[in-house]
PDB file of C-alpha atoms in Angstrom:
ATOM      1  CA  UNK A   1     267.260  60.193 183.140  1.00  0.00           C
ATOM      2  CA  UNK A   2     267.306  59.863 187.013  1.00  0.00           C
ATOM      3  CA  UNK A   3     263.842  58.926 188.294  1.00  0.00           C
ATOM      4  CA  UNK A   4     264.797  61.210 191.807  1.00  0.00           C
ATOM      5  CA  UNK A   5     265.076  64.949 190.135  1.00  0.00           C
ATOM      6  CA  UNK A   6     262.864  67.613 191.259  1.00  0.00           C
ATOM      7  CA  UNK A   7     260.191  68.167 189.235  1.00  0.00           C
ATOM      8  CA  UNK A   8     258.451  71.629 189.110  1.00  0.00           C
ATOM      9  CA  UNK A   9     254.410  71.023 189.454  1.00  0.00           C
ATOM     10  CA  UNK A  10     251.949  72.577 187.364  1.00  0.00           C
ATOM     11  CA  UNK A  11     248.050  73.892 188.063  1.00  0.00           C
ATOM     12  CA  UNK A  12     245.974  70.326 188.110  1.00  0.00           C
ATOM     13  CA  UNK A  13     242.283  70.318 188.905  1.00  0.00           C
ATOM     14  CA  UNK A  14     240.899  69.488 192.803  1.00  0.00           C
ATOM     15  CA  UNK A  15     237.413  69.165 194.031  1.00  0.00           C
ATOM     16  CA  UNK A  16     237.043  68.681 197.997  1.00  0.00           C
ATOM     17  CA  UNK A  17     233.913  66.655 198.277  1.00  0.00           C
ATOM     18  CA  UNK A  18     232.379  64.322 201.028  1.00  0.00           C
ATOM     19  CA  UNK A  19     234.746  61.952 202.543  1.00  0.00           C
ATOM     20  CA  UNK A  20     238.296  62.921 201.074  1.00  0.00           C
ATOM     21  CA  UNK A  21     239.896  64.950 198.133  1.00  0.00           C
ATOM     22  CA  UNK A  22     239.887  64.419 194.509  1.00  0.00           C
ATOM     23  CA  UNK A  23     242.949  65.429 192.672  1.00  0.00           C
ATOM     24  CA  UNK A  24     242.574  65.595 188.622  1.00  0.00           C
ATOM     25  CA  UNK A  25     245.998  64.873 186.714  1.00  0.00           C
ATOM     26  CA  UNK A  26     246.564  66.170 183.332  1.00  0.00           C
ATOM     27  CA  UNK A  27     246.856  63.231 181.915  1.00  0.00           C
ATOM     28  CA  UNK A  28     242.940  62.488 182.920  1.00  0.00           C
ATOM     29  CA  UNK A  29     243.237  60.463 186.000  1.00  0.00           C
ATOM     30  CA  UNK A  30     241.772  61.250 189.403  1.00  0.00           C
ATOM     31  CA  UNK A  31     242.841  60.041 192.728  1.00  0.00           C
ATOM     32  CA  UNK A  32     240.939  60.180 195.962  1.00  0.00           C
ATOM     33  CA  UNK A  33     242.908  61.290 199.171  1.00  0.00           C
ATOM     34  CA  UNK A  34     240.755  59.458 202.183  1.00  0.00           C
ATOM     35  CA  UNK A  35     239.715  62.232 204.975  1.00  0.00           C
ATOM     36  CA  UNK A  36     238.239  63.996 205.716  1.00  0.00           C
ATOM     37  CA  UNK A  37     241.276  65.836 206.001  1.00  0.00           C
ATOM     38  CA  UNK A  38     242.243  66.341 209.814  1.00  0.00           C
ATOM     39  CA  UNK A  39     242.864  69.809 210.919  1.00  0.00           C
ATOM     40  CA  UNK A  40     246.177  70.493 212.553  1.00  0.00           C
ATOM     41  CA  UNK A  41     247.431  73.742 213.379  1.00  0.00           C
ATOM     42  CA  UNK A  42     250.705  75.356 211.604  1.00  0.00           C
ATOM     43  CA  UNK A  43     252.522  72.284 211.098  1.00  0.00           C
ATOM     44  CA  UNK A  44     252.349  68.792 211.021  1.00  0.00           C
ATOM     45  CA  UNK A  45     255.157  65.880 210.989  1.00  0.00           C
ATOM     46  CA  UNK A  46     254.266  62.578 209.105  1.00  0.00           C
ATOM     47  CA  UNK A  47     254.519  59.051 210.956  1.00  0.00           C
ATOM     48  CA  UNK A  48     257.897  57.570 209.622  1.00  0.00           C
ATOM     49  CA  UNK A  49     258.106  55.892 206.422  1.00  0.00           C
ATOM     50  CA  UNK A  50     254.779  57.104 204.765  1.00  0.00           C
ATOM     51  CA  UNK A  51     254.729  58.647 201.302  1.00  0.00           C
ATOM     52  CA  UNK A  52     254.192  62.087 201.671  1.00  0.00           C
ATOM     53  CA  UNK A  53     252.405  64.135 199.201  1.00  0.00           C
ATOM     54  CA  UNK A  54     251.679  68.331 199.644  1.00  0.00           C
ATOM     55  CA  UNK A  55     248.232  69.675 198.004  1.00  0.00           C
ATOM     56  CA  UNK A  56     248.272  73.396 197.758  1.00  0.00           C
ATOM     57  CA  UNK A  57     244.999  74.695 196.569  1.00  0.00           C
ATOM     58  CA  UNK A  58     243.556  78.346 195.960  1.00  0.00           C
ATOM     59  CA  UNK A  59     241.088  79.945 197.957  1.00  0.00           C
ATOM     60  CA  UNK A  60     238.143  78.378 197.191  1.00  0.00           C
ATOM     61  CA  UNK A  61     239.569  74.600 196.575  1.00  0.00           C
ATOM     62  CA  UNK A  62     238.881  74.335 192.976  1.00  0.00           C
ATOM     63  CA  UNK A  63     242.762  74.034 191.331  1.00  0.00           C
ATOM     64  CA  UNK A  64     246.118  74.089 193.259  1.00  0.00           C
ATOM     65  CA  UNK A  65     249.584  72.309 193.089  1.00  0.00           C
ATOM     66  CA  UNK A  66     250.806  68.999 194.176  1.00  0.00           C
ATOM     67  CA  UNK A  67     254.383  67.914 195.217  1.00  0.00           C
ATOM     68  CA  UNK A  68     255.374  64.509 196.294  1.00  0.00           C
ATOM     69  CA  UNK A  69     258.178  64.361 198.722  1.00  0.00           C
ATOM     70  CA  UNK A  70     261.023  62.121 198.707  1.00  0.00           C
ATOM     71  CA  UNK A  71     259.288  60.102 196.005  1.00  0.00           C
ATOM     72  CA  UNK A  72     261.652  57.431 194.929  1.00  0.00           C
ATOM     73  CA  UNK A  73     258.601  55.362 192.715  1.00  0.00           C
ATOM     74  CA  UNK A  74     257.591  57.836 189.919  1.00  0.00           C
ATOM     75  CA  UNK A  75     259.384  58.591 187.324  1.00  0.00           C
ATOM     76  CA  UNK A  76     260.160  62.124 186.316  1.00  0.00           C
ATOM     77  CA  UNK A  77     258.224  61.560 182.895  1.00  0.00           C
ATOM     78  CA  UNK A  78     255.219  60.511 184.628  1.00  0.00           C
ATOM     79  CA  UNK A  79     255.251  63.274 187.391  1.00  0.00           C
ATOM     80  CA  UNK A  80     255.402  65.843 184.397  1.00  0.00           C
ATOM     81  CA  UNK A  81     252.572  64.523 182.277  1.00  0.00           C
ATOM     82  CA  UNK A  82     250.526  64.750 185.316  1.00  0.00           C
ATOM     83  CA  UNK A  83     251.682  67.788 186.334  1.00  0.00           C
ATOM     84  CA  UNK A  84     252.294  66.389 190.004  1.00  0.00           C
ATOM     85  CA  UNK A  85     256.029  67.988 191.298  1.00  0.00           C
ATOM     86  CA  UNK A  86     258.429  66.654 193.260  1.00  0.00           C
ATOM     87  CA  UNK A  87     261.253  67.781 195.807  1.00  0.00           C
ATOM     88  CA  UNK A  88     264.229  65.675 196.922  1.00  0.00           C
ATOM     89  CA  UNK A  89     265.407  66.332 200.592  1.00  0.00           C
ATOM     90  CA  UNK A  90     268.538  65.152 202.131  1.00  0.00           C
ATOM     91  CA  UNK A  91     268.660  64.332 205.787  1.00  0.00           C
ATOM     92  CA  UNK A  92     268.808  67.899 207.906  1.00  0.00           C
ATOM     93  CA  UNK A  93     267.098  69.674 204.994  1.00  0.00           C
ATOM     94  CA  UNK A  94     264.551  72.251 204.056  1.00  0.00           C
ATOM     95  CA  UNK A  95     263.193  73.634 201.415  1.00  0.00           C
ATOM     96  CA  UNK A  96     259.822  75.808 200.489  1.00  0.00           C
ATOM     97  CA  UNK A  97     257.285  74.514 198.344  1.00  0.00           C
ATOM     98  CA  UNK A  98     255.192  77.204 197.489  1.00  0.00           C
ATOM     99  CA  UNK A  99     255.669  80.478 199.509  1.00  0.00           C
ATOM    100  CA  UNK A 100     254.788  80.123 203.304  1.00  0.00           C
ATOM    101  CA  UNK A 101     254.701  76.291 202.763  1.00  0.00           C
ATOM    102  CA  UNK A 102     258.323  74.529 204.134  1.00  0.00           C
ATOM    103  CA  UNK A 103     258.870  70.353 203.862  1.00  0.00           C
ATOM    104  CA  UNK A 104     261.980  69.200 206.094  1.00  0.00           C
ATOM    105  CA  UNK A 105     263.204  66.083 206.971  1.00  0.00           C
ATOM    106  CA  UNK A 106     263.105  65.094 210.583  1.00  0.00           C
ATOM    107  CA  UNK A 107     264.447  61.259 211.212  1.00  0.00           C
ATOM    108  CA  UNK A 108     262.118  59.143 209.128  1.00  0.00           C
ATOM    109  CA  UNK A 109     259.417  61.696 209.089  1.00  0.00           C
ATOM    110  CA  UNK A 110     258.640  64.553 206.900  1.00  0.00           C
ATOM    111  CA  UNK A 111     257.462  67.918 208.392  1.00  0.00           C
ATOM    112  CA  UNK A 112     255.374  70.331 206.526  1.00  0.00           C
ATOM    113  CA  UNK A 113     254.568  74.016 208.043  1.00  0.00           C
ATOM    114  CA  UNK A 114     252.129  76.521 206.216  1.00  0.00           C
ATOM    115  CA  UNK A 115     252.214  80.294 207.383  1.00  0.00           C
ATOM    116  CA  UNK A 116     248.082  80.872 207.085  1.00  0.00           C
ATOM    117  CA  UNK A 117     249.017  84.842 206.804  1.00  0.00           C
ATOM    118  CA  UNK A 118     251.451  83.877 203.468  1.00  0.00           C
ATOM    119  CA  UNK A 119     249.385  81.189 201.824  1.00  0.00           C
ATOM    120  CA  UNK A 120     246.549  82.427 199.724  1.00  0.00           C
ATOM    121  CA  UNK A 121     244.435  79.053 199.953  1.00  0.00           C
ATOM    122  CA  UNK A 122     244.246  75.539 201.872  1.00  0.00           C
ATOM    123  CA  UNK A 123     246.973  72.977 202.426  1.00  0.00           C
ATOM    124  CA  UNK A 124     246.909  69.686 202.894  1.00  0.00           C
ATOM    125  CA  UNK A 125     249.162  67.065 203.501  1.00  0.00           C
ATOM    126  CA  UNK A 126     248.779  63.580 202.931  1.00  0.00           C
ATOM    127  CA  UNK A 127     251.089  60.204 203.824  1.00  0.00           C
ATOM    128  CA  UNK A 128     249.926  57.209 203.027  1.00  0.00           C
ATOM    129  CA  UNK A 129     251.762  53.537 202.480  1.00  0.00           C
ATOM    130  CA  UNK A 130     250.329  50.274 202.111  1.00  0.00           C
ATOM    131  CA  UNK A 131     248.848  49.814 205.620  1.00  0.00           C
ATOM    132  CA  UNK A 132     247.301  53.587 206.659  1.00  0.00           C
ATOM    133  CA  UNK A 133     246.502  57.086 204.869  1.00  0.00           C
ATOM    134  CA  UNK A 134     246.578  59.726 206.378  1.00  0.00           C
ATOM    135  CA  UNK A 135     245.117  63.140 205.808  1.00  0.00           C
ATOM    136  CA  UNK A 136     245.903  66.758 207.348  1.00  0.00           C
ATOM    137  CA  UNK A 137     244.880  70.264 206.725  1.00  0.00           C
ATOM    138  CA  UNK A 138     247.304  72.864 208.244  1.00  0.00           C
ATOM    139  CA  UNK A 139     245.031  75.366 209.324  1.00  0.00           C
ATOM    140  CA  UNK A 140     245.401  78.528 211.484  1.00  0.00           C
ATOM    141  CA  UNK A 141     246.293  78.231 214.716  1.00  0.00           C
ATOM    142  CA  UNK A 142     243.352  79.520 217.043  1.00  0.00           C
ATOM    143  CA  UNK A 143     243.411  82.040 219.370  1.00  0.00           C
TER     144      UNK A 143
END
């Protein structure tokens, strides 16, 4: 079995607490995403080269989805015990996460956009490699 399939995700558990955000894998690990997350309006595209990984939560932040992007590390058996999902982009491409949430590629970056009106919750967006993390929120833009 190919280790670069998509991979649907499933509900995990999330709790947003001081200083970052905890995701809770089915298989009983937890991993903290440095932030606080910074908020960035509509869209955001990643420096090049970072692994990119899309937290879609409900309303109030308790349970959502994650999807890795162009994760070329994890195998597919290990994304689906955790429940974590995964999407495989080509260069040029799109695709929708979750509705009003888009990934593309865009050189060596990846750019996520979240419509605030479509998505019923938070997003965040996180890309990370071994020298930086870093951590967005797409939020509304303001008026």
């Amino acid at each position: 079995m190919s280790a670069r399939n998509n991979v649907a995700p499933s509900t995990i558990g999330v709790d947003l607490v001081d200083g970052g955000v905890v995701v809770e894998y089915h298989d009983g690990r937890e991993v903290f995403y440095h932030g606080p997350p910074e908020p960035v309006e509509d869209a955001v595209t990643t420096p090049p080269g970072k692994e990119v990984h899309v937290l879609v939560t409900d309303p109030d932040g308790v349970e959502g989805v994650m999807t890795y992007v162009n994760d070329r590390n994890t195998h597919d058996d290990i994304l689906e015990s955790t429940g974590v999902g995964r999407v495989m982009l080509d260069r040029n491409d799109e695709e929708e996460l979750f509705p009003g949430v888009t990934v593309a590629t865009e050189a060596y970056s990846i750019r996520v956009e979240a419509d605030p009106s479509v998505v019923d919750g938070r997003v965040f967006v996180f890309a990370e490699d071994e020298m930086s993390e870093h951590a967005y929120e797409l939020v509304e833009e303001a008026d």
